[in-house]
Coordinates of C-alpha atoms in Angstrom, one line a residue:
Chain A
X229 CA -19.1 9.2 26.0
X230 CA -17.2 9.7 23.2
X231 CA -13.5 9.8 23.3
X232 CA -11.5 13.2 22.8
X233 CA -10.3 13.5 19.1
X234 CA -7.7 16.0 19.8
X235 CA -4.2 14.8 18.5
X236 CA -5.7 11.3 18.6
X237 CA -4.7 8.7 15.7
X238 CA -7.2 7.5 13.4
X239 CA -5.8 4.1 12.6
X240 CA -8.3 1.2 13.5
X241 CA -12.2 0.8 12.9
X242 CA -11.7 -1.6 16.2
X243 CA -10.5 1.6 18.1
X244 CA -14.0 3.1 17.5
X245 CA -16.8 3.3 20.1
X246 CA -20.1 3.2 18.7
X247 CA -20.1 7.4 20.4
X248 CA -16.4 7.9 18.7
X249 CA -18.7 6.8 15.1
X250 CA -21.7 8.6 16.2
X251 CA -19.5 12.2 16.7
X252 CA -17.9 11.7 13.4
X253 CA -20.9 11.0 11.1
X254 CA -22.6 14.0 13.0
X255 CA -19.8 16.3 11.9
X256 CA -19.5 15.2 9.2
X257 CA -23.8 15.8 8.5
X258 CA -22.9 19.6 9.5
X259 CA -20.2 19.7 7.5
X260 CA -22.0 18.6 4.7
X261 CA -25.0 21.0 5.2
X262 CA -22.8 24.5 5.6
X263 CA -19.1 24.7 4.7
X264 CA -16.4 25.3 7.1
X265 CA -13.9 27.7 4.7
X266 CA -11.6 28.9 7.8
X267 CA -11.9 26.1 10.2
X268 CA -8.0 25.0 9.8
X269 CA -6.6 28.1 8.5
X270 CA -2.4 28.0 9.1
X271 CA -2.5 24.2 9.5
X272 CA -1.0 21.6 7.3
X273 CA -1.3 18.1 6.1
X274 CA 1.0 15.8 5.5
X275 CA 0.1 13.5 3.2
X276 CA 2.0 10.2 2.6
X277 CA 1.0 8.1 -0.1
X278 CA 3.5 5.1 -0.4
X279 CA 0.7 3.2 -2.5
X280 CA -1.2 4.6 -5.5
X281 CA -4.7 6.2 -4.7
X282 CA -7.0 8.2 -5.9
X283 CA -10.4 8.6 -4.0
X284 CA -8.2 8.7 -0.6
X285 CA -5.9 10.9 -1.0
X286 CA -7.2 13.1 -3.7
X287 CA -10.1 13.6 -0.9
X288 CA -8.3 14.3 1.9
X289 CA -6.4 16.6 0.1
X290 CA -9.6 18.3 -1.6
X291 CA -11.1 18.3 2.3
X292 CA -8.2 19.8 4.0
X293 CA -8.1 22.7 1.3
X294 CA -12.0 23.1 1.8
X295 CA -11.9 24.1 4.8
X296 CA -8.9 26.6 4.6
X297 CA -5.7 24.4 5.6
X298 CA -2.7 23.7 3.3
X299 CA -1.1 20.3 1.8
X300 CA 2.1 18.7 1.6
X301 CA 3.0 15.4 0.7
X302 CA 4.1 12.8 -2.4
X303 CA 2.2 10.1 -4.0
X304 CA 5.1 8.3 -5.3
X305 CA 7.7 6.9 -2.5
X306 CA 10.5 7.2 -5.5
X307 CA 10.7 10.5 -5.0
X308 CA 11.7 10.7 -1.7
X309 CA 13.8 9.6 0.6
X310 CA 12.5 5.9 0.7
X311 CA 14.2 5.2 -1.8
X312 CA 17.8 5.9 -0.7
X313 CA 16.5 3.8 2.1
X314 CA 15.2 5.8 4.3
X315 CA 12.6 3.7 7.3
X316 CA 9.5 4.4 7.2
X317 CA 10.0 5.5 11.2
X318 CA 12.5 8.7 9.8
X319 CA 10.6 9.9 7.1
X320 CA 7.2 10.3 9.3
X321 CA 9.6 11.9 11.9
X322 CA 11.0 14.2 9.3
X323 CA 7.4 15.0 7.9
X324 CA 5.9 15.8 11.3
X325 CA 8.1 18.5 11.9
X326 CA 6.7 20.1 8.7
X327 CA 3.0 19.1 9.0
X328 CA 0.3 19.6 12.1
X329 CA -1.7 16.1 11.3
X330 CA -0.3 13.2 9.0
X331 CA -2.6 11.2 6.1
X332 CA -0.6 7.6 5.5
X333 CA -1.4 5.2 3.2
X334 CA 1.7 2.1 2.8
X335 CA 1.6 -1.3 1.4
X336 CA 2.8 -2.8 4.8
X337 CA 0.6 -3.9 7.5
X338 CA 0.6 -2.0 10.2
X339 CA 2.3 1.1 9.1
X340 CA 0.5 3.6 10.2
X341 CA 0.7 2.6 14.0
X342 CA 4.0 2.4 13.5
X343 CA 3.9 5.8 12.3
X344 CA 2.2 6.7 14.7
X345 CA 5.4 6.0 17.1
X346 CA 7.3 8.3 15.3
X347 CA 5.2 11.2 15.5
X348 CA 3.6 13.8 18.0
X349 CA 1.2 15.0 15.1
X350 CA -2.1 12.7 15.0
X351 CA -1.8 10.5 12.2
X352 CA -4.3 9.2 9.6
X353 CA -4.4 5.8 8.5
X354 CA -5.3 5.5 4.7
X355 CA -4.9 1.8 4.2
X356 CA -2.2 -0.1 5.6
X357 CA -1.8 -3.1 2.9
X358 CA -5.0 -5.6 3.7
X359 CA -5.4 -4.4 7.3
X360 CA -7.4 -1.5 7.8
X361 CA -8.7 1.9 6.4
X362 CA -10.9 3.0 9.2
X363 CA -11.9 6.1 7.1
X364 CA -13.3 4.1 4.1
X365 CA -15.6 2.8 7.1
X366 CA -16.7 5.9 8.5
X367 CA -18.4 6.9 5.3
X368 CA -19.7 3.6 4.4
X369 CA -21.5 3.9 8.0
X370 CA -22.0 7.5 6.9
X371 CA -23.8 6.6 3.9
X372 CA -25.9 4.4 5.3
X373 CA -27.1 6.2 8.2
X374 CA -27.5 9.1 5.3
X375 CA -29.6 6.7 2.8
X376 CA -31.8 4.4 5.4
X377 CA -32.5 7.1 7.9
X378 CA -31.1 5.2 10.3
X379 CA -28.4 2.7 11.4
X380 CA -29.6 0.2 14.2
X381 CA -30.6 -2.9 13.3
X382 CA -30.1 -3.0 9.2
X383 CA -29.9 -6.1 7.2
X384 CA -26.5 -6.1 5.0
X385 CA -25.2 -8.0 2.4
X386 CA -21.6 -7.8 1.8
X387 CA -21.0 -9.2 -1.1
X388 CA -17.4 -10.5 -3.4
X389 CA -14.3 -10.8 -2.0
X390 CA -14.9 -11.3 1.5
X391 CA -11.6 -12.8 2.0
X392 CA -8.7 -10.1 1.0
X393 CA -11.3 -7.2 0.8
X394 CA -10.5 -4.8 4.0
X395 CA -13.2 -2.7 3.8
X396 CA -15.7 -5.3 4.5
X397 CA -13.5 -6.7 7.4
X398 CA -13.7 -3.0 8.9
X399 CA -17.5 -2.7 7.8
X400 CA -18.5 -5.7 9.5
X401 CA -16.5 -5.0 13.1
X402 CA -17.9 -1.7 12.8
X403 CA -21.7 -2.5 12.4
X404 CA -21.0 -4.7 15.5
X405 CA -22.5 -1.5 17.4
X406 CA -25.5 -1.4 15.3
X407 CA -27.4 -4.6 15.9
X408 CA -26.7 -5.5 11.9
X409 CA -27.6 -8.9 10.3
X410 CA -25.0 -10.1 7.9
X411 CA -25.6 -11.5 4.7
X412 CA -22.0 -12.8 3.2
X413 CA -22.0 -13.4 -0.2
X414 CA -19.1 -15.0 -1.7
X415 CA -17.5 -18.1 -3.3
X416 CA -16.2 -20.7 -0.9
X417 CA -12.8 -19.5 -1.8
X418 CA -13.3 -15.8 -1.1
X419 CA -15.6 -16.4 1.8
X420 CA -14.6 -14.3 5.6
X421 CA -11.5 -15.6 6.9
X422 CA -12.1 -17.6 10.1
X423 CA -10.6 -15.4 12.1
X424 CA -12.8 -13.2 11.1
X425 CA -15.9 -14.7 11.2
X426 CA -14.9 -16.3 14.5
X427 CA -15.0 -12.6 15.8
X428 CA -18.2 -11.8 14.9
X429 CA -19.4 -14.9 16.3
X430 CA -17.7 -14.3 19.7
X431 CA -19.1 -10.4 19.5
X432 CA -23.3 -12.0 19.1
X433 CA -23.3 -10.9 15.1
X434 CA -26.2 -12.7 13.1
X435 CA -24.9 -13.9 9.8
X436 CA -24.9 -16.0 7.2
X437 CA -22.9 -17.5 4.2
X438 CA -24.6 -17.5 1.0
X439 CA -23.1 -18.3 -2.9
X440 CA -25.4 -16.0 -4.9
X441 CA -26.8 -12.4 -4.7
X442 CA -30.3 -14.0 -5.8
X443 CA -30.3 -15.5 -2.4
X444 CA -30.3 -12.1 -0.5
X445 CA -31.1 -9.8 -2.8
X446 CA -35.2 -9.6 -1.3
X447 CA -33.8 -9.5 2.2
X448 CA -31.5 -6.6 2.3
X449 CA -31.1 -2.9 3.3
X450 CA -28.1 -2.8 1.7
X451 CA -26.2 -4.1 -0.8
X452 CA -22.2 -3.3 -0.2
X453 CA -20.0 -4.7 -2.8
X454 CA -16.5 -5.0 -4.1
X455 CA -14.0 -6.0 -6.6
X456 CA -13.3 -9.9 -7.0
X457 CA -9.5 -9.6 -7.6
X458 CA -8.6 -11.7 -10.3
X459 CA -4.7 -11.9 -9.1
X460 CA -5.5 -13.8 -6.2
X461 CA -6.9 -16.8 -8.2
X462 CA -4.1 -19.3 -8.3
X463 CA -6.1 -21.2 -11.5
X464 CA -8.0 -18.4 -14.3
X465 CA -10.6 -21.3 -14.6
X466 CA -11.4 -20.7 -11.2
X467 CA -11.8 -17.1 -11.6
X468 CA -14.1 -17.7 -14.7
X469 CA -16.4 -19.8 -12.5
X470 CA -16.9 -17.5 -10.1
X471 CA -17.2 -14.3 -11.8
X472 CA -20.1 -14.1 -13.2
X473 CA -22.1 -15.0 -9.8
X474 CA -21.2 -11.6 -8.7
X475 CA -22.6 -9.4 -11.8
X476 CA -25.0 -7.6 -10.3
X477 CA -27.5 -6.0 -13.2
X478 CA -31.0 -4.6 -13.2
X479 CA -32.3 -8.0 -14.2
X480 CA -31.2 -8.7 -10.2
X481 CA -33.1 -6.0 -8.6
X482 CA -36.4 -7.0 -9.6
X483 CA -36.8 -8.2 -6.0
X484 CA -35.2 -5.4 -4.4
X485 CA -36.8 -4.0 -1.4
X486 CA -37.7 -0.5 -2.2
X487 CA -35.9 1.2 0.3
X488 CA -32.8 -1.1 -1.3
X489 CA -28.9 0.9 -1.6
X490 CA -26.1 -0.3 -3.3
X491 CA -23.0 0.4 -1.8
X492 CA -19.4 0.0 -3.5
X493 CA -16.4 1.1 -2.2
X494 CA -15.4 2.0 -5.6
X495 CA -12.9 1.4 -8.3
X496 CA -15.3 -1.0 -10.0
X497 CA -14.2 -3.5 -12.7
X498 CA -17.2 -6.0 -13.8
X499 CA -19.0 -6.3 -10.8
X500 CA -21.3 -3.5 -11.2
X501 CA -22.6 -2.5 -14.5
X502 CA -23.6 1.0 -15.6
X503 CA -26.5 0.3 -16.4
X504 CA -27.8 -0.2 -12.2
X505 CA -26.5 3.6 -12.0
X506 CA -29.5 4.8 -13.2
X507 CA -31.2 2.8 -10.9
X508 CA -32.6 4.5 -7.7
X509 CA -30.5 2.0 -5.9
X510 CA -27.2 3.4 -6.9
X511 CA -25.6 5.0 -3.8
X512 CA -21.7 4.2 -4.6
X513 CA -21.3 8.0 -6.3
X514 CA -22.7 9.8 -3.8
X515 CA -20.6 7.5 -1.3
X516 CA -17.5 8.6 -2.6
X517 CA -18.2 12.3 -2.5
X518 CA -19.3 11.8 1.1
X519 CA -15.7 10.9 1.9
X520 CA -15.5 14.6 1.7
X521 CA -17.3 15.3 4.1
X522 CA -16.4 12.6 6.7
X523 CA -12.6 13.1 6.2
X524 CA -13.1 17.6 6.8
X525 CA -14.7 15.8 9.9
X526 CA -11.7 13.9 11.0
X527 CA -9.4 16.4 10.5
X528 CA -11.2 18.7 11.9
X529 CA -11.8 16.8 15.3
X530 CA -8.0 15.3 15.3
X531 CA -6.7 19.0 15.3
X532 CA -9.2 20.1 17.8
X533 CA -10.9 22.5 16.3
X534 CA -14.6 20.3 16.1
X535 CA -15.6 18.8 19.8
Chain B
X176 CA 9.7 -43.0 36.3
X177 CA 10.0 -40.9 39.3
X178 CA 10.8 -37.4 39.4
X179 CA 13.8 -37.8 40.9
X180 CA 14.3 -40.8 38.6
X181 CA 13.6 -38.5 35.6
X182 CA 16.0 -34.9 37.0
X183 CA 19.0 -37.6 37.4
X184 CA 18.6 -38.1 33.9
X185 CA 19.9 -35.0 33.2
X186 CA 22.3 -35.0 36.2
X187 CA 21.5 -33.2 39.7
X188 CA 22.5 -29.7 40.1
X189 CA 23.9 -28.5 43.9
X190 CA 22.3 -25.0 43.1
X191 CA 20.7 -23.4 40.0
X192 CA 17.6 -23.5 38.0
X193 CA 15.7 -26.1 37.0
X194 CA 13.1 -25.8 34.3
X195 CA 10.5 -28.4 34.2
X196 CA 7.6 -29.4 31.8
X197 CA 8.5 -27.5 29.1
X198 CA 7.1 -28.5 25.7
X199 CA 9.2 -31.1 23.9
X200 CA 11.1 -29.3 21.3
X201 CA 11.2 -26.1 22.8
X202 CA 14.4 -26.4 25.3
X203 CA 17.1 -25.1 22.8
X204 CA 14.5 -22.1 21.8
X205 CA 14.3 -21.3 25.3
X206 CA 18.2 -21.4 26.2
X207 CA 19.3 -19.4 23.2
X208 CA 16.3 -16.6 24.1
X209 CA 17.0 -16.3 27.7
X210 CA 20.7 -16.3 26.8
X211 CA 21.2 -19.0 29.7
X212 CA 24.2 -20.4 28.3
X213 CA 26.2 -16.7 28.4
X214 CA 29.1 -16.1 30.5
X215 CA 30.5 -20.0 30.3
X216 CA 27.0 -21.0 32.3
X217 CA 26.5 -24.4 33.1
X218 CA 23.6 -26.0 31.0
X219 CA 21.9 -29.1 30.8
X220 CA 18.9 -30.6 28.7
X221 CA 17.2 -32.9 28.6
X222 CA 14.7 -33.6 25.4
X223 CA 11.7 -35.6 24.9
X224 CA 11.9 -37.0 28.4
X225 CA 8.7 -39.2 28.9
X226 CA 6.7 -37.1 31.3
X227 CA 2.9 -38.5 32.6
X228 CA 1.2 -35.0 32.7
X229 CA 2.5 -33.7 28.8
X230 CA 3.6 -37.5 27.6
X231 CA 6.8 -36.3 26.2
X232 CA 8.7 -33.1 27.6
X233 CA 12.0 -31.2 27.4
X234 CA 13.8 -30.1 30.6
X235 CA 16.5 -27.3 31.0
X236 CA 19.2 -27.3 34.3
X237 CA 21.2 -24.0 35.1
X238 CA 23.5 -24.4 37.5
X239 CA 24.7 -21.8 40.0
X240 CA 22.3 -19.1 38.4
X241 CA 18.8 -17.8 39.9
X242 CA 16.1 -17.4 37.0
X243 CA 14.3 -14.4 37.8
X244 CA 10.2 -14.8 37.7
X245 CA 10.1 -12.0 35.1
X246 CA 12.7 -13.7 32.4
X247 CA 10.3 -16.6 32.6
X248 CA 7.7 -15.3 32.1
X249 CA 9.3 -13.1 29.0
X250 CA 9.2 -16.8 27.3
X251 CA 6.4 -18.5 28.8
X252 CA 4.5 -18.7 25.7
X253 CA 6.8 -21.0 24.5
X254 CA 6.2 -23.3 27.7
X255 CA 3.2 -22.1 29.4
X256 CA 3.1 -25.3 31.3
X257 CA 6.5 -24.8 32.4
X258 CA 8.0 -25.3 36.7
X259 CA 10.6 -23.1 37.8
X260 CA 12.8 -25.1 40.5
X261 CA 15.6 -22.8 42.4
X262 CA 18.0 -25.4 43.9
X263 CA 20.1 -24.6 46.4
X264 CA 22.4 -27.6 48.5
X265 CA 20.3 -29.9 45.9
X266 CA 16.8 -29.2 47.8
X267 CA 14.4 -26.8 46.0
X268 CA 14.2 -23.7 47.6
X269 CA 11.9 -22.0 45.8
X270 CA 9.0 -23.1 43.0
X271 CA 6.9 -21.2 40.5
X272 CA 4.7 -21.6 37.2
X273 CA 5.4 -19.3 34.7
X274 CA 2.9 -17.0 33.8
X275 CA 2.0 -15.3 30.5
X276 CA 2.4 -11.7 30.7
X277 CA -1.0 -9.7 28.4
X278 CA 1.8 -8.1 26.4
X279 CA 5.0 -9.8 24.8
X280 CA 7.5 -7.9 23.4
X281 CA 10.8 -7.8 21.3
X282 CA 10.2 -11.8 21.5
X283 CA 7.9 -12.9 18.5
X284 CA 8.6 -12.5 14.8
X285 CA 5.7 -11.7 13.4
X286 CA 4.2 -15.0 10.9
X287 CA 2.9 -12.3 8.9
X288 CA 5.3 -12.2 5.8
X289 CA 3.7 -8.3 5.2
X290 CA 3.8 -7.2 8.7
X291 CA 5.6 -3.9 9.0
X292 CA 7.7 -5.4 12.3
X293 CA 9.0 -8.1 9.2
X294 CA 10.5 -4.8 7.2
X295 CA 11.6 -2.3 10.3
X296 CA 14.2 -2.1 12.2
X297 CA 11.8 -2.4 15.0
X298 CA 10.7 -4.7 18.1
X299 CA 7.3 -7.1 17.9
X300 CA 4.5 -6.5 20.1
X301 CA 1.5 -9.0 20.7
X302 CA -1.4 -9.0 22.7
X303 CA -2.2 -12.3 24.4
X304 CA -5.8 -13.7 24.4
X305 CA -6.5 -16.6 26.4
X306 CA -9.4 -18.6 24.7
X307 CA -10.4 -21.7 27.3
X308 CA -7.2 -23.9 27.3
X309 CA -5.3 -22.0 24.6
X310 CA -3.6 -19.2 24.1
X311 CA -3.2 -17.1 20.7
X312 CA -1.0 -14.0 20.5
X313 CA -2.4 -10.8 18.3
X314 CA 0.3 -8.5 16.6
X315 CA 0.4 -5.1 17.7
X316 CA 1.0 -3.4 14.3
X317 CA -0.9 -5.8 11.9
X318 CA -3.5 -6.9 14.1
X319 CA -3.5 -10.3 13.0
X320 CA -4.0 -13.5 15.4
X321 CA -2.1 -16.6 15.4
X322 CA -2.0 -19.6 17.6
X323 CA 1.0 -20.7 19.3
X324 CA 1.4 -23.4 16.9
X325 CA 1.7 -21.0 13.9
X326 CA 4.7 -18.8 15.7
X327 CA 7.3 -19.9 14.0
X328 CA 10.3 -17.6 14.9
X329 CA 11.4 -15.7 17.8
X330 CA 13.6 -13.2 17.9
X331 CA 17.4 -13.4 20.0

């Protein structure tokens, strides 16, 4: 049974049943198929964006309009409050006597639940430093129910920085439920952390460690990758070494399963190059306009008016 | 060295608290957190007594002042092996282990340099998970784990 989304926070993937996931992606199908103009008519977001963003927020923001609500909010702390000092705890208070549901995004860990404390209004977590952002998750998963017809029992590569990156940390906890094998691509400096890894090994997850997308690349369902930060290589030479394992071109996909989707959570740098857009395993565009969809779907389920 | 052998170490008390088997290192911790030496208490320790069960431990003596189970247990993560002794006319009168409540708070400070608990003026909360013989604590608001080893600070 799925929980009930009314006034409920959204600020783990961990939080998530495998019916809370199920409910949303549904929505989030019929939201996609016939617009909702008047759903949230007279209500308001709040959103809070301590931490630059543009997919997030300009989507929630985009979604709450679509389907009749209004928006308040910043995108840069220094012009507010904050910066006079102002906790974190008194500017969510302050806001949620303005707003009916709150979108946060904030460079500390854990902000959002603590957020969450300081307000009656549900709250949305956007990304709380490298901790969570539950709603990138929920339209990854959406995605990939959308593109494989189906999520049980996927193979999935996750591929780059496997260490820092939070959406694959969420990604993997959340396709826990679906019987996934796990493919982990990464250099032996950006591989899962052992906490996390240790997880998925306590929950029954099948997975593996590999050091090139060559290794997979026959193997997979899906291909989700991400951004090899340069900044958290101590030594460039290091970085140099590494990088250019995890340029994936068309040369790579000659042995791509057909049914093949490339998954990114998007902004790219190297990793990717334009020239596998044209490919029909491309599904990072179409995954960021989904976040449309999903995030109409939260909203409308946290302010009760989707059951 | 006999028990008795070993508390005489650290002088008898007529009536009080004694806390055994803690972990060596940790008795100061434990006395500043629990605020045992307030209101001109008086307190005795004993550290890195040799002890056959831990090999070396620390031992804390309160006299004329009954630790209540739940203030033990508010620390016991700093000595979950830990004996609680009430001593009344210098025979025990009552004895408990501590146990480790599932949720500690306002105790921990969070090893997480970019946990939002580190930048608030907020409590900590952690989770406990018992895993076999250990123990390891997961924060609250950043949902990190860390064994006992890694806790580095409490808070007073």
């Amino acid at each position: 049974m799925p929980t009930n989304f009314r006034n409920r926070d959204i600020l783990s993937i961990s939080e998530f049943s495998k019916a809370d996931i199920l409910k949303v992606l549904e929505h989030a199908q019929r939201l996609k198929a016939a617009r909702r103009p008047t759903l949230l008519q007279g209500q308001v977001l709040g959103s809070c964006f301590f931490e630059p963003s543009t997919r997030t927020r300009l989507s929630f923001e985009s979604a709450m309009q679509h389907l009749g609500g209004g928006v308040i909010g910043f995108a840069d702390p220094n012009a507010t409050s904050t910066k006079k000092g102002e906790t974190l705890y008194d500017t969510i208070k302050i806001v949620s006597g303005y707003a009916d549901v709150i979108t946060i995004r904030h460079y500390l860990e854990g902000a959002a639940r603590r957020a969450a404390e300081a307000s009656d209004k549900p709250i949305i977590n956007c990304g709380d430093g490298a901790n969570q952002h539950p709603t990138q998750t929920l339209i990854d998963l959406f995605t990939i129910a959308e593109c494989q017809k189906k999520l049980n029992r996927l193979n999935v590569a996750l591929v780059g920085d496997l260490k820092y990156g939070r959406t694959v940390h969420s990604l993997a906890q959340a396709l826990v439920h679906f019987n996934a094998t796990l493919y982990l691509v990464a250099p032996d400096a950006l591989q899962l952390p052992t906490q996390a890894s240790r997880e998925l090994r306590e929950q029954g997850v099948r997975f593996s460690c590999h050091r090139t997308i060559e290794e997979v690349i026959a193997k997979v369902d899906i291909l989700y990758l991400t951004r090899i930060q340069e900044e958290r290589f101590g030594d460039p030479l290091d970085y140099e070494r590494v990088k250019n394992a995890f340029v994936l071109s068309n040369k790579q996909l000659g042995r791509a399963r057909p049914n093949l989707r490339i998954l990114h959570p998007l902004p790219r740098v190297h990793e990717l190059l334009p020239e596998v857009d044209a490919t029909p395993y491309a599904q990072y565009f179409e995954q960021a306009h989904n976040g449309l969809f999903v995030r109409e779907a939260l909203l409308g389920l946290v302010l009760g008016k989707l059951k | 060295m006999s028990t008795i052998e070993q508390q005489l170490q650290v002088s008898a008390i007529k009536s009080g608290t004694v806390i055994d088997h803690v972990r060596a290192g940790q008795a100061l911790t434990i006395v500043r957190l629990l605020n045992l030496a307030a209101q001109h208490k008086t307190v005795t320790i004993g550290m890195n007594l040799p002890s056959r069960k831990m090999g070396h431990k620390d031992l804390i003596k309160v006299a004329n002042y009954e630790l209540p189970p739940e203030e033990a247990n508010r620390v016991a993560i700093l000595a979950p092996d830990a004996d609680i002794n009430i001593i009344a006319n210098y025979k025990i009168k009552n004895k408990f282990k501590v146990s480790i409540p599932s949720l500690i708070e306002r105790l921990i400070v969070c090893p997480n340099p970019h946990c939002v608990s580190n930048h608030e003026p907020m409590g900590s909360k952690f989770a406990t998970l018992h895993r076999g013989e250990t123990v390891a604590v997961r924060c609250w608001y950043c949902e990190k784990t860390f064994t006992q080893d890694e806790i580095v600070d409490y808070r007073v």
